PDB file of C-alpha atoms in Angstrom:
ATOM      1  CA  UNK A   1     -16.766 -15.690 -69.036  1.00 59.00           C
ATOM      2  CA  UNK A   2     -18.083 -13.047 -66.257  1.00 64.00           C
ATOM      3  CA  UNK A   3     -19.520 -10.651 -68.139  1.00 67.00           C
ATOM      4  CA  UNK A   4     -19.415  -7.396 -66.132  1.00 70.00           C
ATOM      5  CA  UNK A   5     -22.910  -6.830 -64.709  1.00 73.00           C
ATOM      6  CA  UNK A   6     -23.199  -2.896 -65.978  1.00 75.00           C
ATOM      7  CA  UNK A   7     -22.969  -0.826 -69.301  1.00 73.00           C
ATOM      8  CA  UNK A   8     -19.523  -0.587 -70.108  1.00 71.00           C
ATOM      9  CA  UNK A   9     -16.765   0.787 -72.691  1.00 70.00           C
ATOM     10  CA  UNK A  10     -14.661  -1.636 -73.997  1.00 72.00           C
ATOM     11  CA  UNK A  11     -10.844  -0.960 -74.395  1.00 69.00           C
ATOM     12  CA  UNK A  12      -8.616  -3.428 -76.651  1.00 68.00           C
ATOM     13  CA  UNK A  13      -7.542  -5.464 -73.600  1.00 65.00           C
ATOM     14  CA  UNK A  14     -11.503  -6.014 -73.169  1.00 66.00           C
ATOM     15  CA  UNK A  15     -12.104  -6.434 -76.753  1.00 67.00           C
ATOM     16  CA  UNK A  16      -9.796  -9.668 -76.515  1.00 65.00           C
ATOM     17  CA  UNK A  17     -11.440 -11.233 -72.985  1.00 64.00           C
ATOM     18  CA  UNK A  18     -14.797 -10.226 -73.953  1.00 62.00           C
ATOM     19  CA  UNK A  19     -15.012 -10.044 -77.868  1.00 62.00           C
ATOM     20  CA  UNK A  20     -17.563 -12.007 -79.647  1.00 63.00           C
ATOM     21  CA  UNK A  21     -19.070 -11.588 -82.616  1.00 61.00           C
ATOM     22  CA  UNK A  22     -22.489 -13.564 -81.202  1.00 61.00           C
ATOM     23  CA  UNK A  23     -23.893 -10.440 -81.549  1.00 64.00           C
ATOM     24  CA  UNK A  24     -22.224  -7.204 -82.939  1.00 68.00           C
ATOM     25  CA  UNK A  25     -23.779  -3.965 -84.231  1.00 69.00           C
ATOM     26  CA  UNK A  26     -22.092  -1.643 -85.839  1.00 71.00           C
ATOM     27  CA  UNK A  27     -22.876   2.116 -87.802  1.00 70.00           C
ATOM     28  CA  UNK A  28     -19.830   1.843 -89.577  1.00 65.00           C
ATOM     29  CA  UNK A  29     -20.315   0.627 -93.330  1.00 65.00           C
ATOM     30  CA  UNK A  30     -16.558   1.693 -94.386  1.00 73.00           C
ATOM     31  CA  UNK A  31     -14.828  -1.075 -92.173  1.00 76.00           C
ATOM     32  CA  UNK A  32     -14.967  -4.778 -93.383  1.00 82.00           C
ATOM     33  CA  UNK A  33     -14.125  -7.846 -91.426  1.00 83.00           C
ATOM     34  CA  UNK A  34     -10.785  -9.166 -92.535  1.00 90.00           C
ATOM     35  CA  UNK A  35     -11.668 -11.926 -94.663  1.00 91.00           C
ATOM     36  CA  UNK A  36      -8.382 -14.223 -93.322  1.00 94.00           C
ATOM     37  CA  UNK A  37      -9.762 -14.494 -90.033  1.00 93.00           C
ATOM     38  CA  UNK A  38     -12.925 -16.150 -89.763  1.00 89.00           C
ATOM     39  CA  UNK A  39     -14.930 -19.328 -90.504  1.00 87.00           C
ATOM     40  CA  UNK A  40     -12.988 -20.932 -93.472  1.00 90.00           C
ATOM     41  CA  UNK A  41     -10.361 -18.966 -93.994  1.00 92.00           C
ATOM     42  CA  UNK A  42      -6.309 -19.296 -92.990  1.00 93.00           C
ATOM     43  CA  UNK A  43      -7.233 -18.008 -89.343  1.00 94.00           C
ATOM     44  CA  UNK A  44     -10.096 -19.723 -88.573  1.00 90.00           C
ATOM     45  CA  UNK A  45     -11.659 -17.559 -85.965  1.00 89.00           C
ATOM     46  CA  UNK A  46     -10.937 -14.034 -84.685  1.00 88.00           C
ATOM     47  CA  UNK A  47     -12.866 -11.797 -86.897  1.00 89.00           C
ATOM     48  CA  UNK A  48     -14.773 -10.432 -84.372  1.00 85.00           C
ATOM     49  CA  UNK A  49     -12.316  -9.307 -82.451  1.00 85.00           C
ATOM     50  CA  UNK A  50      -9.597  -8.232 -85.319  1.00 88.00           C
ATOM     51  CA  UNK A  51     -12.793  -5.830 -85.801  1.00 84.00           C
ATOM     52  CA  UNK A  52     -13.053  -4.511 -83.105  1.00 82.00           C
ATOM     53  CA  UNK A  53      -9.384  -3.538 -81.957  1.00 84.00           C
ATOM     54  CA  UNK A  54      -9.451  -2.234 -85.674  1.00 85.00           C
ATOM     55  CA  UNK A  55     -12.529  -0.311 -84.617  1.00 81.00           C
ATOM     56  CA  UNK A  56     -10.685   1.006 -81.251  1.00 81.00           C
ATOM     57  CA  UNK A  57      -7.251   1.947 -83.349  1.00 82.00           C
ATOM     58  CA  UNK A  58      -9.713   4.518 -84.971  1.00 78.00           C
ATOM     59  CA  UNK A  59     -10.578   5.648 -81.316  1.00 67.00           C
ATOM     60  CA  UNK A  60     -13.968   5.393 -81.645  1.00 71.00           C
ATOM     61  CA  UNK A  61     -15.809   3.638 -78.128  1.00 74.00           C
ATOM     62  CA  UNK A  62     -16.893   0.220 -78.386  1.00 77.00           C
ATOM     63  CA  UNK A  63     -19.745  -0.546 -75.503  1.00 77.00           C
ATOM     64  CA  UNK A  64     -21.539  -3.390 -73.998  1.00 76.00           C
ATOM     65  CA  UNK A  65     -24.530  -3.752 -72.779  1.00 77.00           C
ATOM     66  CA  UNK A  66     -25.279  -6.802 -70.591  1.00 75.00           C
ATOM     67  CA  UNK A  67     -29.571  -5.979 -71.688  1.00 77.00           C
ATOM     68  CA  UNK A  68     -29.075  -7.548 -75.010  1.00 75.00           C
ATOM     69  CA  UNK A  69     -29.041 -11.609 -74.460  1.00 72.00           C
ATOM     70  CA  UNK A  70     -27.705 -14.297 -76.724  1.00 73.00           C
ATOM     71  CA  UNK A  71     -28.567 -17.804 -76.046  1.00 72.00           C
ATOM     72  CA  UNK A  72     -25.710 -19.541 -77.435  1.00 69.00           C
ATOM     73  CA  UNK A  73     -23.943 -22.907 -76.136  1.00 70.00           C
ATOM     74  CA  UNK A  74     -20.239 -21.669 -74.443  1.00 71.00           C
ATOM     75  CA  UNK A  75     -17.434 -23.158 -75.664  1.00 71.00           C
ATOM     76  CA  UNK A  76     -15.859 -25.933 -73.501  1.00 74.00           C
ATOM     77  CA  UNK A  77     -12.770 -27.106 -74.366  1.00 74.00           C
ATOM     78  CA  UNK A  78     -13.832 -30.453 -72.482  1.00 75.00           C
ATOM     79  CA  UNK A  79     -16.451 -31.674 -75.317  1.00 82.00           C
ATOM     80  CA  UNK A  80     -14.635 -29.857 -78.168  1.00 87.00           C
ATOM     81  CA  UNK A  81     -12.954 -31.582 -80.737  1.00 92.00           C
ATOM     82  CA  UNK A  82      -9.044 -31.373 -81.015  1.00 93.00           C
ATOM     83  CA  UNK A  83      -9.201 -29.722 -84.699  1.00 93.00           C
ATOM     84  CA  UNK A  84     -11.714 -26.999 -83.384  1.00 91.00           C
ATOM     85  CA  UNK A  85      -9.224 -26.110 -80.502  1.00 91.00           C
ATOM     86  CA  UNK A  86      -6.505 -26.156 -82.546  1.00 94.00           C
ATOM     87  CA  UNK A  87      -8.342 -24.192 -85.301  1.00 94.00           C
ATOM     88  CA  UNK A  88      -9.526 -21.831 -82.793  1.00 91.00           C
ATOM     89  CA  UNK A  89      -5.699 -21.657 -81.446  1.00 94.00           C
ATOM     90  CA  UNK A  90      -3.956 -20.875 -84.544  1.00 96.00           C
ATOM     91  CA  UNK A  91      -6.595 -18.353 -85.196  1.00 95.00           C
ATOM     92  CA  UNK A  92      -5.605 -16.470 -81.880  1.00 93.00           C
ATOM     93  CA  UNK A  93      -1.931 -16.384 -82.813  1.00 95.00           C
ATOM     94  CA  UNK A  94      -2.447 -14.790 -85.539  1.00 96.00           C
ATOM     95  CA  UNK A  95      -4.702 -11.893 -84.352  1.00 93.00           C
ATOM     96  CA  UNK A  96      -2.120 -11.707 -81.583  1.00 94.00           C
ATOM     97  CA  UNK A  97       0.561 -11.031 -84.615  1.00 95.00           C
ATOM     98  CA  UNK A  98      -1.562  -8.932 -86.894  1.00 94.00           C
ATOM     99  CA  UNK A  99      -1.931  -6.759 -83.574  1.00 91.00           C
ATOM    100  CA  UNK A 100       1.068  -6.907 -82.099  1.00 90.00           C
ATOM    101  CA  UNK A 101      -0.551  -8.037 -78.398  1.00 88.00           C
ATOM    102  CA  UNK A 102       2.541  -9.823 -77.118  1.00 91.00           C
ATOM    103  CA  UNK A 103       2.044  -9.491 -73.281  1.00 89.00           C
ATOM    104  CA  UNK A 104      -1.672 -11.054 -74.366  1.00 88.00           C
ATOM    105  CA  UNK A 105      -0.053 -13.499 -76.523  1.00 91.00           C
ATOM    106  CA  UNK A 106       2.501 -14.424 -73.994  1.00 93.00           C
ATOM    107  CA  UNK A 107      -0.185 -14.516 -70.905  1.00 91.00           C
ATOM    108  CA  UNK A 108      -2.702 -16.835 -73.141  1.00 89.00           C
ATOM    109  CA  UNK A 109       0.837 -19.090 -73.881  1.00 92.00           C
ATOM    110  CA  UNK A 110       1.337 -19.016 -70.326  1.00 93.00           C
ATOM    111  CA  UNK A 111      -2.326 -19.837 -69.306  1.00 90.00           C
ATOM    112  CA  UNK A 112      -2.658 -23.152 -71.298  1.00 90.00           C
ATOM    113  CA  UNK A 113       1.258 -23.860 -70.018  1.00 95.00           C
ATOM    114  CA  UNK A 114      -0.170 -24.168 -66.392  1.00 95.00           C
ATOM    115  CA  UNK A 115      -3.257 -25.714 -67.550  1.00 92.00           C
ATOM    116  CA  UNK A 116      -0.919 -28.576 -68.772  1.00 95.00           C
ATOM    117  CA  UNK A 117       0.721 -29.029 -65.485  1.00 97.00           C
ATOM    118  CA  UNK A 118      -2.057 -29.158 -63.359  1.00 96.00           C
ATOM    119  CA  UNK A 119      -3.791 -31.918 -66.263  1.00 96.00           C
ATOM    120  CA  UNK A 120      -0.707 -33.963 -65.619  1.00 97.00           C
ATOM    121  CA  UNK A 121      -1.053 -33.764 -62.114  1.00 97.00           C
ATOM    122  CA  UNK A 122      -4.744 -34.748 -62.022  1.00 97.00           C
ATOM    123  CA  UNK A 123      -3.508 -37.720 -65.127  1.00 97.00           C
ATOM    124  CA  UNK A 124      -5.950 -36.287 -67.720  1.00 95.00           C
ATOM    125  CA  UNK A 125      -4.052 -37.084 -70.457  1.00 95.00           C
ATOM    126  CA  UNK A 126      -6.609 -35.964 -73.080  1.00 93.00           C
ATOM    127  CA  UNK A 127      -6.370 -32.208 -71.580  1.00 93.00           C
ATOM    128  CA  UNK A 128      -3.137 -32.542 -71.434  1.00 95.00           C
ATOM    129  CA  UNK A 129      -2.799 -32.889 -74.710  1.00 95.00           C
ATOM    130  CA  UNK A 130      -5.866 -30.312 -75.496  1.00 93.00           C
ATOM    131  CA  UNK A 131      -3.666 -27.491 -73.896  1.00 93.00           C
ATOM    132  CA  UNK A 132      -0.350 -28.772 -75.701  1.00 95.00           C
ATOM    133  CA  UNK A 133      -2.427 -28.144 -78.798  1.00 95.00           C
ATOM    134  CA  UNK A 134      -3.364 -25.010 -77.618  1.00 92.00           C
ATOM    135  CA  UNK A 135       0.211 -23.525 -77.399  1.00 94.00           C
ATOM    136  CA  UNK A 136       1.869 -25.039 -80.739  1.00 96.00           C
ATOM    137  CA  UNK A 137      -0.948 -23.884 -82.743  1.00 96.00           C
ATOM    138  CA  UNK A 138      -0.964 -20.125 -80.852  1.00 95.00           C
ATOM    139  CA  UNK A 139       2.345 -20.392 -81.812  1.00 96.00           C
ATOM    140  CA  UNK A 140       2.023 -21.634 -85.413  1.00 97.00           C
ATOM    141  CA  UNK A 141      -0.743 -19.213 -86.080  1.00 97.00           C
ATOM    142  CA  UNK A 142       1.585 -16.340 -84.317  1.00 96.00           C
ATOM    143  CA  UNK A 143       4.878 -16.978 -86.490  1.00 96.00           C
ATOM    144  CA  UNK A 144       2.623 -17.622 -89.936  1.00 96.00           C
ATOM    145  CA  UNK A 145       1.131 -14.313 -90.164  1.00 96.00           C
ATOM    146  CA  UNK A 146       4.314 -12.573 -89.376  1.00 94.00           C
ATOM    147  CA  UNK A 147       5.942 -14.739 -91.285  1.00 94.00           C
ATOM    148  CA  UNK A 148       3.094 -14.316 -94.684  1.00 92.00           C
ATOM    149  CA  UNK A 149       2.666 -10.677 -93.756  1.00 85.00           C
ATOM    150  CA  UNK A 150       6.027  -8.970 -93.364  1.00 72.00           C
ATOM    151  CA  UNK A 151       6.562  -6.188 -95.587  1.00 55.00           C
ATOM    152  CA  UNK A 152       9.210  -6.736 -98.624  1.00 55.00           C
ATOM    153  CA  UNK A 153      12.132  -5.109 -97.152  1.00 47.00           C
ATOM    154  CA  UNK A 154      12.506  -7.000 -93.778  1.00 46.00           C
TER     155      UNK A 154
END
């Protein structure tokens, strides 16, 4: 990603291009991660930045500060397994749900639509299919939560 070069505020469209919970500080003690996002759990990634648009809904400032440095590999989809992308993907939809980020939601659907057209056109097949992944799961992840979280009279 290209991390902006300055101290910054983050706003919720940053929190989902930029959040990552390699290294997050925090004061508050009242807010817990959502324990369905997350390593292990039904949405297997996300909790990082489920907390902090949760964090921004209570309109307190989220910053960033490009001194603190985090070695720590970045994710390629290239060398990733399938399960780990779709994992990740299904993860996504969901916070995309929970949140109600549509235009995001729509714009990530959109980004791994054209990143299966141009795989065709080059004949990788494998990130082709990667990409394909990508979107069903989004989508799967998307439609379960609203599906396991809508309230009893809709």
């Amino acid at each position: 990603r290209p991390w902006p070069a300055r101290s910054t505020r983050f706003g919720r469209l940053r929190a989902y291009t930029f959040g990552s919970s390699i290294c997050v500080f925090s004061t508050r003690t009242l807010m817990r991660m959502d324990e369905r996002f997350g390593a292990g759990a039904t949405y297997g990634c996300c909790e990082d930045i489920d907390y902090c648009c949760r964090h921004l809904e209570t309109a307190e400032n989220i910053s960033y500060f490009p001194s603190i440095a985090v070695d720590h590999p970045e994710l390629n989809i290239d060398v990733m397994p399938l399960e780990k992308v779709q994992l990740y993907a299904f993860g996504a939809g969901g916070l995309y749900a929970k949140h109600s980020a549509y235009g995001i939601f729509m714009a990530s659907v959109a980004v791994s639509l054209f990143r299966i057209i141009a795989a065709l056109l080059s004949f990788n097949f494998r990130r082709a299919r990667y990409a394909y992944s990508a979107i069903s799961m989004r989508l799967a992840g998307f439609f379960h939560y609203r599906r396991s979280n809508r309230a009893p009279h809709e």
